PDB file of C-alpha atoms in Angstrom:
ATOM      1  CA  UNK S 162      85.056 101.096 118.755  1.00 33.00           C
ATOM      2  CA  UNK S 163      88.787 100.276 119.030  1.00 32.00           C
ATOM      3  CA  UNK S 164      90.109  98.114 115.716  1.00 30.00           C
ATOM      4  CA  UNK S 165      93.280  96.255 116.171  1.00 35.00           C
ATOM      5  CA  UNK S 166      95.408  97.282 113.115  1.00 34.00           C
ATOM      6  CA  UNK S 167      97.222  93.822 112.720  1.00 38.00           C
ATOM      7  CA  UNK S 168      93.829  92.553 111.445  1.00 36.00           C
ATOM      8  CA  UNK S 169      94.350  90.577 107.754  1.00 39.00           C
ATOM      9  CA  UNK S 170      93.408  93.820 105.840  1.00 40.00           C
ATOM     10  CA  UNK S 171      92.806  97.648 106.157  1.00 41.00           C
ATOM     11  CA  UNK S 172      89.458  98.369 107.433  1.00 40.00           C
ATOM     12  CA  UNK S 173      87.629 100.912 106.506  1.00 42.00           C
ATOM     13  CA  UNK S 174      84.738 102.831 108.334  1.00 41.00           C
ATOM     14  CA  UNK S 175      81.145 102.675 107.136  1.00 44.00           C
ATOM     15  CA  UNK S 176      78.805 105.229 108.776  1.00 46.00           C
ATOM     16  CA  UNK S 177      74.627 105.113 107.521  1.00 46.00           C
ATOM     17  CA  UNK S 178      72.362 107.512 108.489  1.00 46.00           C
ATOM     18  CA  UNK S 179      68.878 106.345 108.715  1.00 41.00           C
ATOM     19  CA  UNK S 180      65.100 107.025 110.048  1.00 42.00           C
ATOM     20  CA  UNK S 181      64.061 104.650 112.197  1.00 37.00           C
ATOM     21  CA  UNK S 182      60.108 104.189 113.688  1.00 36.00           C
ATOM     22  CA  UNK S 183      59.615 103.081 117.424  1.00 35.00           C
ATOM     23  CA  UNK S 184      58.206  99.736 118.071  1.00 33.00           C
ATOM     24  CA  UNK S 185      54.030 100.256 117.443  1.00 38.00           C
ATOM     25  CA  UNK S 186      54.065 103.613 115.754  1.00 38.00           C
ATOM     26  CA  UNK S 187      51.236 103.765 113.435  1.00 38.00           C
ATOM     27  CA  UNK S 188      49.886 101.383 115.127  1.00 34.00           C
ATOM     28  CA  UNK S 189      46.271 102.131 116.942  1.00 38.00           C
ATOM     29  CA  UNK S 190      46.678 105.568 116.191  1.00 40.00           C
ATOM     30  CA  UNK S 191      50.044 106.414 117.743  1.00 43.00           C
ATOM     31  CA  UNK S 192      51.169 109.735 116.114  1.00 47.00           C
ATOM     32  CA  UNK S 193      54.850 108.892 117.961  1.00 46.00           C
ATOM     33  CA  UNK S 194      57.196 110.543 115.323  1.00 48.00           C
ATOM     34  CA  UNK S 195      59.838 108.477 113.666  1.00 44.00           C
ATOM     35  CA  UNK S 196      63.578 108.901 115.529  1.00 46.00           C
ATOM     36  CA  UNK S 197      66.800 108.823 113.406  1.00 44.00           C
ATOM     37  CA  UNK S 198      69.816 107.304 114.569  1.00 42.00           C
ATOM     38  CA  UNK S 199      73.171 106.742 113.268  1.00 48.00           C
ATOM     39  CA  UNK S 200      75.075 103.515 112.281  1.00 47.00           C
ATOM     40  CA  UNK S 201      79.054 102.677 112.234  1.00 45.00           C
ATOM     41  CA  UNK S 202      80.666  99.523 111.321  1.00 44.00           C
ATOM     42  CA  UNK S 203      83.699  98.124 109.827  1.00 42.00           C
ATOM     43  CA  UNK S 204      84.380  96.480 107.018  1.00 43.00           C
ATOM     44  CA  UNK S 205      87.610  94.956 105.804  1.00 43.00           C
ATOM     45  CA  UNK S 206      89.052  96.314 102.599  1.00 42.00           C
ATOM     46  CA  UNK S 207      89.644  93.103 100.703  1.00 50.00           C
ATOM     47  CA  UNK S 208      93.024  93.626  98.206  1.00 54.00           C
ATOM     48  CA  UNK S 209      94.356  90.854  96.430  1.00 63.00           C
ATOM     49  CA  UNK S 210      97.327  88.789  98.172  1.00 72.00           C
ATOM     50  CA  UNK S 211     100.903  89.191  96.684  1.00 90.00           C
ATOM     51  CA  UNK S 212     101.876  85.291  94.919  1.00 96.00           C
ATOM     52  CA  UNK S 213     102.707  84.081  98.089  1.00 98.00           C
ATOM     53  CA  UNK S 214     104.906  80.503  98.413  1.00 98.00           C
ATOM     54  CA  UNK S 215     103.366  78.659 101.676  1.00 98.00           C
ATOM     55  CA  UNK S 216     106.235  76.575 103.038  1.00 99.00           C
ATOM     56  CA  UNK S 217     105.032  73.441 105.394  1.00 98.00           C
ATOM     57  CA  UNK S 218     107.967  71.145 105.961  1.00 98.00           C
ATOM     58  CA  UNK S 219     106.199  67.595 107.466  1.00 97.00           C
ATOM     59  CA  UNK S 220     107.718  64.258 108.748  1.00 96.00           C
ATOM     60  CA  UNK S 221     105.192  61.062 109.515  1.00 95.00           C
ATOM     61  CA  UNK S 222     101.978  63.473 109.903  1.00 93.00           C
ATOM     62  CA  UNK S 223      99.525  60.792 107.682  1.00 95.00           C
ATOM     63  CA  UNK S 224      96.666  61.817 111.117  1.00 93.00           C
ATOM     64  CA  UNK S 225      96.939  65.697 110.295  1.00 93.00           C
ATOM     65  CA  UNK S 226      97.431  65.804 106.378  1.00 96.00           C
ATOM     66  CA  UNK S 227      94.164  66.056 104.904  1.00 96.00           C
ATOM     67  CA  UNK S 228      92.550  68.547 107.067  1.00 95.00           C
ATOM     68  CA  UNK S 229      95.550  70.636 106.605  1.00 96.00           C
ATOM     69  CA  UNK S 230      95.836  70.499 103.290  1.00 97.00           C
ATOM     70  CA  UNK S 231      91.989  71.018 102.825  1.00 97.00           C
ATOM     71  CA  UNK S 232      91.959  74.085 105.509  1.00 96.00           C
ATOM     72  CA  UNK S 233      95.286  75.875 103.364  1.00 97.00           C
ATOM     73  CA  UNK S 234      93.775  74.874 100.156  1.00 97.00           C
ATOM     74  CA  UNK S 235      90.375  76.541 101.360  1.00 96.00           C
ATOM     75  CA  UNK S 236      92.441  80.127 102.294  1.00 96.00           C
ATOM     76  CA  UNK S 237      95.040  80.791  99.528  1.00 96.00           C
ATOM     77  CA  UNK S 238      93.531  78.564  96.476  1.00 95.00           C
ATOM     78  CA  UNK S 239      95.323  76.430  93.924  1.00 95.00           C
ATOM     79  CA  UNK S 240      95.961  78.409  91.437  1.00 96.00           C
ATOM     80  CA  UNK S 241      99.371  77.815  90.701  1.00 96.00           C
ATOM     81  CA  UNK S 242     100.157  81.648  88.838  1.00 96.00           C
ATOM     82  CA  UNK S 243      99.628  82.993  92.024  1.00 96.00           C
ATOM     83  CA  UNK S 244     100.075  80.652  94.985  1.00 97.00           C
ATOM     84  CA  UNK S 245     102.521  77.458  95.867  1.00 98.00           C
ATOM     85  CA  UNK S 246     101.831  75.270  98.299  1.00 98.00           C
ATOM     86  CA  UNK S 247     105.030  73.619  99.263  1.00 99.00           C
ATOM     87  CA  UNK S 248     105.392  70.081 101.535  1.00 98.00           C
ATOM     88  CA  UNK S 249     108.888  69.084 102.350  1.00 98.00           C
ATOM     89  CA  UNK S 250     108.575  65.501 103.362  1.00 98.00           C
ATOM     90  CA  UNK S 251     111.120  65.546 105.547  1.00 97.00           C
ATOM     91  CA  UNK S 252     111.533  61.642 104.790  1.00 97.00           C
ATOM     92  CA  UNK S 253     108.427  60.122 106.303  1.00 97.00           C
ATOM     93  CA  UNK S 254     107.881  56.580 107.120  1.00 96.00           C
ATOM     94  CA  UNK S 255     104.328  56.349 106.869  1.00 96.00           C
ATOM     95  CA  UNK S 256     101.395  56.806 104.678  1.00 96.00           C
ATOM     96  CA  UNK S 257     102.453  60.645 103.923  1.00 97.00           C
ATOM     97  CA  UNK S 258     104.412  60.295 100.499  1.00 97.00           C
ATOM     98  CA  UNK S 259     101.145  58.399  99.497  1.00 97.00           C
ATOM     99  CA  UNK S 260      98.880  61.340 100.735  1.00 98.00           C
ATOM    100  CA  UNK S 261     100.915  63.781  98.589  1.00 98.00           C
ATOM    101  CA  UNK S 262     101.007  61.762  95.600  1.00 97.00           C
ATOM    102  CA  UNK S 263      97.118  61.982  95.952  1.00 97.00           C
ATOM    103  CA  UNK S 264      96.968  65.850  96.611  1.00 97.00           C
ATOM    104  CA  UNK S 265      98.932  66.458  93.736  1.00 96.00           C
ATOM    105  CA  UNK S 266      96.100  65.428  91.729  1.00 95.00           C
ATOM    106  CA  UNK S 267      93.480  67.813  93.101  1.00 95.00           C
ATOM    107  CA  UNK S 268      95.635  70.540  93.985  1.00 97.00           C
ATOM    108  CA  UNK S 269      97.553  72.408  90.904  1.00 97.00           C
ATOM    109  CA  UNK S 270      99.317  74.472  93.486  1.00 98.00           C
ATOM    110  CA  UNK S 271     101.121  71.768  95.249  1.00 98.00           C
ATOM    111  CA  UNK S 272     104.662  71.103  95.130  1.00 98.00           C
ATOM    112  CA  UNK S 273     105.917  68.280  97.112  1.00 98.00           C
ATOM    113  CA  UNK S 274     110.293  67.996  98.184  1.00 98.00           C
ATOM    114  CA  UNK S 275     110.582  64.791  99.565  1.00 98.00           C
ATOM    115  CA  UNK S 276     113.880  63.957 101.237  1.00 98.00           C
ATOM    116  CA  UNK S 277     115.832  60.605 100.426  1.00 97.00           C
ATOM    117  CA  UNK S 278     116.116  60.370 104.960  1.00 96.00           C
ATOM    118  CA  UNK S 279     115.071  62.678 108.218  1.00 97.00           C
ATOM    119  CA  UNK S 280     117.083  65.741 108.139  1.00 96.00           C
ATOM    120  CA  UNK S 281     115.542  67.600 110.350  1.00 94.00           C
ATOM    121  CA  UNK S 282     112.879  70.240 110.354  1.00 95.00           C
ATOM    122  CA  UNK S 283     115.839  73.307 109.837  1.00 96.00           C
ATOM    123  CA  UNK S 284     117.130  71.395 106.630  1.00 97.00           C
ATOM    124  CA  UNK S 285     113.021  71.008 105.425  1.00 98.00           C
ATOM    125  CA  UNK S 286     112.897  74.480 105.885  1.00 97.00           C
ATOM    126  CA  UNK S 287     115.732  75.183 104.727  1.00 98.00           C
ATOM    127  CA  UNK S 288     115.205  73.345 101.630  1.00 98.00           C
ATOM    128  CA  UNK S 289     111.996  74.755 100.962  1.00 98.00           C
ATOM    129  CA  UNK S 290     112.505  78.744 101.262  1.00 98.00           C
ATOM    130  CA  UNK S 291     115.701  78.411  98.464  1.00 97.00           C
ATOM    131  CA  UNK S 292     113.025  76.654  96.735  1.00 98.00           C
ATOM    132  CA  UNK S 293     110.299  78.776  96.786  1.00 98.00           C
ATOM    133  CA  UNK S 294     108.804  80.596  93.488  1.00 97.00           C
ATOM    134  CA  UNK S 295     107.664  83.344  94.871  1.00 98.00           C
ATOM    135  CA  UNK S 296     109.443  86.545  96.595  1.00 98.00           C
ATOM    136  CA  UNK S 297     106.569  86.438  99.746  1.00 98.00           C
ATOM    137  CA  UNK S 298     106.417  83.705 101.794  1.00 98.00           C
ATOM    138  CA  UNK S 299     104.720  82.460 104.623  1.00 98.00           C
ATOM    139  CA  UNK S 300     106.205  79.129 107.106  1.00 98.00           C
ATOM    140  CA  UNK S 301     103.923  76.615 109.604  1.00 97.00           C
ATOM    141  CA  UNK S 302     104.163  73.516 111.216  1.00 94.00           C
ATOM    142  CA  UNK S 303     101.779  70.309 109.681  1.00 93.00           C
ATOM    143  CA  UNK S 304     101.159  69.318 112.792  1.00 90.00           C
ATOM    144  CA  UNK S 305      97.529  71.461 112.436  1.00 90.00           C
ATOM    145  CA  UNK S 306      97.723  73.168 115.289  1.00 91.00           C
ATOM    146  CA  UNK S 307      98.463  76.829 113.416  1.00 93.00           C
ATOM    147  CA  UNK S 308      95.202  77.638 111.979  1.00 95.00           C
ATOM    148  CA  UNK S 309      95.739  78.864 108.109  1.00 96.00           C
ATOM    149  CA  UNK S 310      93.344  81.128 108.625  1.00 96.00           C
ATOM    150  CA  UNK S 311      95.390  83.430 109.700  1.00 96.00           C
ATOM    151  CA  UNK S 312      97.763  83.339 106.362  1.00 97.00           C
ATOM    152  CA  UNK S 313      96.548  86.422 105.350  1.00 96.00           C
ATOM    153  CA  UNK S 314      97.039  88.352 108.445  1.00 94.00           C
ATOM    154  CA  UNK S 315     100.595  87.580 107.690  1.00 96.00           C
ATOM    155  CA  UNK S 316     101.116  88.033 104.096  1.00 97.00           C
ATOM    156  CA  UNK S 317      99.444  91.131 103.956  1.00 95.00           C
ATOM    157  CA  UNK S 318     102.339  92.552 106.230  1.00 96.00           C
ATOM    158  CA  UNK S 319     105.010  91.760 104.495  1.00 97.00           C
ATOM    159  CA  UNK S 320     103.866  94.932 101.791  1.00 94.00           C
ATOM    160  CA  UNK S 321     105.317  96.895 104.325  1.00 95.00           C
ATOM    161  CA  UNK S 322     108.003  94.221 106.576  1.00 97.00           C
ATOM    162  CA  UNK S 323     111.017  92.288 106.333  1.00 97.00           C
ATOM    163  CA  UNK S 324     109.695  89.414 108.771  1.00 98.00           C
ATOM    164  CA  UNK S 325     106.356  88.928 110.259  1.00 98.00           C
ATOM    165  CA  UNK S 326     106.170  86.951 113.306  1.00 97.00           C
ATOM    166  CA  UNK S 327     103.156  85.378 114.756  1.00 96.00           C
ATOM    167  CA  UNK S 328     102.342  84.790 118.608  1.00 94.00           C
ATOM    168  CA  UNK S 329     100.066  82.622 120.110  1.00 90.00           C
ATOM    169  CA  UNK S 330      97.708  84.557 122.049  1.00 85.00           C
ATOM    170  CA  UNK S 331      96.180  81.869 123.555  1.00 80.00           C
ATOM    171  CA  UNK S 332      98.276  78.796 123.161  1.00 76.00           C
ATOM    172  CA  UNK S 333      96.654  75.549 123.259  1.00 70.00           C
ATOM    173  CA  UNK S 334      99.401  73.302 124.936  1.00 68.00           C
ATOM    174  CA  UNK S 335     100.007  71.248 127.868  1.00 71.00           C
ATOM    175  CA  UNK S 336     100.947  73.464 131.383  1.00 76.00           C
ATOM    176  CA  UNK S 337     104.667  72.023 130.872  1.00 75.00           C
ATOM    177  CA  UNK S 338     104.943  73.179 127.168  1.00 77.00           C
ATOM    178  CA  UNK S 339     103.639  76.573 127.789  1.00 77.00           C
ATOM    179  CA  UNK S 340     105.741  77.426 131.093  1.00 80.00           C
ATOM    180  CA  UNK S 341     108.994  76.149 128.640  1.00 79.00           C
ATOM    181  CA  UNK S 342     108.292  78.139 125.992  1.00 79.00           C
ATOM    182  CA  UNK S 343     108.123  81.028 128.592  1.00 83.00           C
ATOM    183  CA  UNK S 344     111.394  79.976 130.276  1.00 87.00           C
ATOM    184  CA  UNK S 345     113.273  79.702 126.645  1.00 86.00           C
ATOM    185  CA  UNK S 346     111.838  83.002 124.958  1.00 83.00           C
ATOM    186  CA  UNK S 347     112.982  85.044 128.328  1.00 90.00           C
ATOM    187  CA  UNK S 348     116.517  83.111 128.350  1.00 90.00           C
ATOM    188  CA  UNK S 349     116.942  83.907 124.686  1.00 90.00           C
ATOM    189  CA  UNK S 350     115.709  87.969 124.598  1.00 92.00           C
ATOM    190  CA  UNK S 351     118.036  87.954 127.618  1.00 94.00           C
ATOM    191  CA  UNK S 352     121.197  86.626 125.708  1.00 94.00           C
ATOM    192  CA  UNK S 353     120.285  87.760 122.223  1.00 94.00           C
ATOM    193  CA  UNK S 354     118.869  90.767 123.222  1.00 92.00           C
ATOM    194  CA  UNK S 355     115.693  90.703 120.479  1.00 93.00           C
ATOM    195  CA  UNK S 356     112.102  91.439 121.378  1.00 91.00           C
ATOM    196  CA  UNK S 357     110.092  88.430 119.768  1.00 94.00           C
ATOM    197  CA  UNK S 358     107.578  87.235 121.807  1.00 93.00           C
ATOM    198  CA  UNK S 359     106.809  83.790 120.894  1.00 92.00           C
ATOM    199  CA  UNK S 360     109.464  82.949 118.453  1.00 91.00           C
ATOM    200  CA  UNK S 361     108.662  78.904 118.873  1.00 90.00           C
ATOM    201  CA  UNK S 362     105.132  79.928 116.670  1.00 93.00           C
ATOM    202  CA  UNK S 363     105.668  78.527 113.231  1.00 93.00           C
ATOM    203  CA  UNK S 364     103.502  81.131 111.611  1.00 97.00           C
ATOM    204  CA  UNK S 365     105.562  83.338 110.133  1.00 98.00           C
ATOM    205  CA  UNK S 366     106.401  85.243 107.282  1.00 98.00           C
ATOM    206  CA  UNK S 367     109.314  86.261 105.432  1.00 98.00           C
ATOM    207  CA  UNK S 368     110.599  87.559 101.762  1.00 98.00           C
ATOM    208  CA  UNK S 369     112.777  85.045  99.868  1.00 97.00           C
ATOM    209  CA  UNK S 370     115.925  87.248  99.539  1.00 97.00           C
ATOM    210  CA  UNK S 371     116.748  87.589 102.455  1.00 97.00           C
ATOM    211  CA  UNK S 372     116.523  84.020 103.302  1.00 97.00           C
ATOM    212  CA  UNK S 373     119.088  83.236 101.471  1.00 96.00           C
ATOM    213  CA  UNK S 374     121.706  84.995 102.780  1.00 94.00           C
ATOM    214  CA  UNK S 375     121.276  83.992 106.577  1.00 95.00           C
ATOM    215  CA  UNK S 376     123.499  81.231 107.584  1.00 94.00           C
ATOM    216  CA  UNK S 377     122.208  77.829 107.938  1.00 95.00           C
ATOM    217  CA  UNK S 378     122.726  75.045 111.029  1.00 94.00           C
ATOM    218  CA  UNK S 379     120.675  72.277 112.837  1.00 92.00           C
ATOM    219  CA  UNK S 380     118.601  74.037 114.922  1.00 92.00           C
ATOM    220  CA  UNK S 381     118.158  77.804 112.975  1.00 94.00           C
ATOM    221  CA  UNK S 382     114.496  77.512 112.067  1.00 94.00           C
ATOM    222  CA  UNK S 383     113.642  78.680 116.019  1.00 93.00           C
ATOM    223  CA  UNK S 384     116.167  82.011 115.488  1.00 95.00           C
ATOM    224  CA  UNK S 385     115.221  82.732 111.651  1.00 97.00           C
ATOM    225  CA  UNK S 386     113.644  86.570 112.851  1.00 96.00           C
ATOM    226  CA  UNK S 387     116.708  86.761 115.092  1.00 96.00           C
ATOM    227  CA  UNK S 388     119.056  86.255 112.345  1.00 96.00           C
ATOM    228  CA  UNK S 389     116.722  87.963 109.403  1.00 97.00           C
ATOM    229  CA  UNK S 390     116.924  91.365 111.766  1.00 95.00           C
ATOM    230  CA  UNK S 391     120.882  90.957 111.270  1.00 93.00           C
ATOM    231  CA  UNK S 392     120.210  91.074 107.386  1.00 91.00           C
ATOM    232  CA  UNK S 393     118.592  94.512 108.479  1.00 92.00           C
ATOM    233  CA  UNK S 394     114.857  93.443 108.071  1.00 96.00           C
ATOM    234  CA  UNK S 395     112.356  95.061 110.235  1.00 96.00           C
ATOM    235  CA  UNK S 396     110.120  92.953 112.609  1.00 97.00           C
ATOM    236  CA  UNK S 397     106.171  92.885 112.714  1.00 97.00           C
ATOM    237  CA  UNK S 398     104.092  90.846 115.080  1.00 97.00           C
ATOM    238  CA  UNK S 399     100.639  90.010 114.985  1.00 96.00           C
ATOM    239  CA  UNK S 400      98.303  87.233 117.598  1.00 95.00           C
ATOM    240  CA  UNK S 401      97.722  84.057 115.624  1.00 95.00           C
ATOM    241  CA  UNK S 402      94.992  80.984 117.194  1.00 92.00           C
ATOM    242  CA  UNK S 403      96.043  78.076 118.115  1.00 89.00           C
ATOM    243  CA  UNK S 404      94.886  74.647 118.232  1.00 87.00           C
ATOM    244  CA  UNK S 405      95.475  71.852 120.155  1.00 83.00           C
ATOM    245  CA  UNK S 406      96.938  69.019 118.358  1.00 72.00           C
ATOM    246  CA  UNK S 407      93.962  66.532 117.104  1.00 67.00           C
ATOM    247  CA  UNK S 408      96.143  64.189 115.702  1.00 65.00           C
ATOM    248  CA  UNK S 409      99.563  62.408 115.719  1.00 54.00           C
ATOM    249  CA  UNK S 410     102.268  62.597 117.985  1.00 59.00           C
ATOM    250  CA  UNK S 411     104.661  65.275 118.616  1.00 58.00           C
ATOM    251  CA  UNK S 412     108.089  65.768 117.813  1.00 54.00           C
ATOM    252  CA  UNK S 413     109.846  67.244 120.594  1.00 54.00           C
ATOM    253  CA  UNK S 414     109.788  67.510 124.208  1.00 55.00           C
ATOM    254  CA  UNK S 415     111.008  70.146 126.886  1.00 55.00           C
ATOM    255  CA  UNK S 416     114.246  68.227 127.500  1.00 57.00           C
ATOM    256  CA  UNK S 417     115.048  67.423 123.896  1.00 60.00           C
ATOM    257  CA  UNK S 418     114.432  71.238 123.406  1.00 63.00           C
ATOM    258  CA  UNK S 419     116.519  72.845 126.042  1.00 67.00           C
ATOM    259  CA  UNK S 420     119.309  70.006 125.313  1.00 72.00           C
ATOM    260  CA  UNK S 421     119.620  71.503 121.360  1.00 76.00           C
ATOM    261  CA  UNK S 422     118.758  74.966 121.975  1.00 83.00           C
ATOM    262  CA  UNK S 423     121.265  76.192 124.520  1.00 85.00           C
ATOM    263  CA  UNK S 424     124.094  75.328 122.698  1.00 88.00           C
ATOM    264  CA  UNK S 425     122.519  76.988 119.724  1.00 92.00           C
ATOM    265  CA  UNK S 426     121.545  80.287 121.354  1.00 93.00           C
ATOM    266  CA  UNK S 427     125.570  80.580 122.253  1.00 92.00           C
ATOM    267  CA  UNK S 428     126.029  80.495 118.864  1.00 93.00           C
ATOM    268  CA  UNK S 429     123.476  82.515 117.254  1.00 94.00           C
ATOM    269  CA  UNK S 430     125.043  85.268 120.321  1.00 95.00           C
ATOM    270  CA  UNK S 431     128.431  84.703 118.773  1.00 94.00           C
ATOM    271  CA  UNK S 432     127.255  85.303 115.445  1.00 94.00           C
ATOM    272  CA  UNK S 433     125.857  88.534 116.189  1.00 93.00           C
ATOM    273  CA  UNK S 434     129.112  89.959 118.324  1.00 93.00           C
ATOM    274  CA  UNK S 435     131.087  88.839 115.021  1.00 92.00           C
ATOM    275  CA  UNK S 436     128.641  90.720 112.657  1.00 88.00           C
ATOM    276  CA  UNK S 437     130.521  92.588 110.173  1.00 86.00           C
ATOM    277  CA  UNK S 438     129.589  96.152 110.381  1.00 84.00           C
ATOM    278  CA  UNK S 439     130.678  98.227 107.703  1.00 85.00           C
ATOM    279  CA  UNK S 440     129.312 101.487 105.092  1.00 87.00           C
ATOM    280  CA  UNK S 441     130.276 101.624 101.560  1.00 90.00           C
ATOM    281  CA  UNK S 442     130.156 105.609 100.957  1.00 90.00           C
ATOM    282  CA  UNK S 443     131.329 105.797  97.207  1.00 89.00           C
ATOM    283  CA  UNK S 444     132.273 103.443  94.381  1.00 88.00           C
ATOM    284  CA  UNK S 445     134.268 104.854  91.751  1.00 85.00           C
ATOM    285  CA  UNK S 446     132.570 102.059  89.373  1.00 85.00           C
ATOM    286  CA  UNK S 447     129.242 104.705  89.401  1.00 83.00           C
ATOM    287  CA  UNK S 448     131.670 107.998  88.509  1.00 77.00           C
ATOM    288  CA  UNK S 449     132.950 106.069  85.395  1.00 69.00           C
ATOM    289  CA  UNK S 450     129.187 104.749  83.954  1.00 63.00           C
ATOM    290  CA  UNK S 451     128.378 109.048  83.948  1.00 61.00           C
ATOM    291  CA  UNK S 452     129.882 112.067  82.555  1.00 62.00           C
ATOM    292  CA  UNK S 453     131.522 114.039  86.126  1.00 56.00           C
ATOM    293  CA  UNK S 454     128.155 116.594  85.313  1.00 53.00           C
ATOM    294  CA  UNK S 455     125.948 113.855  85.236  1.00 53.00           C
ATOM    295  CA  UNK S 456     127.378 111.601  88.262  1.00 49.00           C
ATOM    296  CA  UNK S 457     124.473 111.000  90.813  1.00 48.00           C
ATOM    297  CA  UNK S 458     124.995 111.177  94.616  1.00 52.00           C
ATOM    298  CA  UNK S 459     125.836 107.709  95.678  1.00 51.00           C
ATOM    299  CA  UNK S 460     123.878 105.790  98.560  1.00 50.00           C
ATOM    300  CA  UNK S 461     125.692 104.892 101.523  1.00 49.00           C
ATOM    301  CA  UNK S 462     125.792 101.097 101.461  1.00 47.00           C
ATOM    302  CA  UNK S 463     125.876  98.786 104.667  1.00 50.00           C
ATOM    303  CA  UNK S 464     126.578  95.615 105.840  1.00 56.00           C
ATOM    304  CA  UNK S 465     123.084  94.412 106.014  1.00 53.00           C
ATOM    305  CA  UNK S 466     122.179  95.641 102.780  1.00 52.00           C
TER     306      UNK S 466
END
């Protein structure tokens, strides 16, 4: 039995041996002898999650709010020492602000930003990983068509990567959205050269350092593993569901797309042919903290460190 290794934890392998009877033995006589057989199954070896800061930036989503709320809520918890569920209201005009002011109440773990006007969903994103409190952290859409279900296939990852990206395996989207998002992930691997496969999914997850130090712009929250792998982080990917949209309207069309993300690919391809690229092989601040006996070999230190 093949097990896919990006599941949401180790599994281990359970094997029973056991005596089994056929159907009717003892029965009228039968002097059938009992048969043993062998059983193997799987089960998942259940560690705790690191604290882990969910990020969810929203704008005018009052249809999808409570079911996603109640779904994350359901999979991480809200207790606040070890998870933080934060909403960027990315200056919603409808019945949202309300909504959160309510959640607060029966969710300790919520934090709510709430921007003064729309700034977009790079600046809510933005906003809300230099927030974060915790060094794990894990990005989607409130739109509820990521299932946070799969929060934990992600966040366990990130023990051992810099990003971790998730695809839709089967995406749940009109014929027009899903032949785009083809069209723009081959254009961009062509230009940037990068091997994500469905970097439009907003399940993904990241550490907070590292997010810090990638440059900002209109537009960056669809090349964040693009310009994390610049930092020097490594790159996992793992399937993710997806869900057709229940509720509310979205956000952006093919057009609208294509119109803001060509002129942003160009420059996320600039950035990278202007990457400095440089090694640090000794700093003579080290050789004065030790005696010359006691100096310790000095890492090599690199741009992307």
């Amino acid at each position: 039995m093949k097990i896919r290794s990006n599941m949401a934890y180790p599994w281990r392998k359970i094997s029973v041996n056991s005596r089994a009877r056929r159907i009717g033995h003892g029965i009228c006589g039968s002097n059938r002898q009992p048969r043993s057989f062998a059983l193997t199954f799987w089960l998942p070896i259940r560690r705790p999650m690191q604290p882990l800061t969910v990020v969810i930036p929203i704008y005018n989503e009052e249809a999808c709010l409570d079911g996603l709320l109640t779904e994350v809520c359901q999979v991480v918890g809200c207790d606040p020492a070890q998870v933080e569920i934060l909403v960027i209201d990315d200056g919603s005009s409808d019945r949202t602000p309300d909504m959160l002011q309510a959640w607060r109440k029966k969710c300790p773990a919520l934090r709510v930003l709430t921007f003064a006007a729309n700034a977009g969903q790079s600046a809510a994103m933005a906003a809300g990983f230099r927030s974060a409190s915790f060094d794990h952290v894990v990005a989607m859409d409130g739109d509820g068509q990521s299932d946070p279900a799969d929060i934990p296939a992600l966040a366990s990852r990130l023990d051992t990567f810099g990003v971790v990206c998730g695809y839709r395996a089967t995406r749940r989207d009109t014929l027009s959205k899903r032949w785009g998002s083809r069209l723009a992930n081959a254009t961009r691997r062509a230009v940037t050269g990068d091997e994500i496969i469905d970097i439009g999914c907003s399940l993904k997850g990241f550490h907070r350092g590292p997010l810090q130090h990638i440059p900002y712009f209109e537009g960056a929250h669809r090349f964040l593993p693009v310009l994390l792998a610049m930092q020097g982080c490594s790159i996992a990917q793992v399937p993710v569901h997806h869900r057709p949209r229940s509720a509310g309207v979205s956000k952006y069309s093919n057009w609208g797309r294509l119109r803001r993300t060509w002129k942003d690919l160009l420059g996320v391809r600039w950035l990278q042919s202007r990457a400095l690229n440089y090694r640090v092989s000794h700093d003579s601040l080290l050789d004065a903290a030790l005696p010359d006996s006691e100096a310790a070999p000095q890492r090599e230190v690199s741009a992307a460190d």
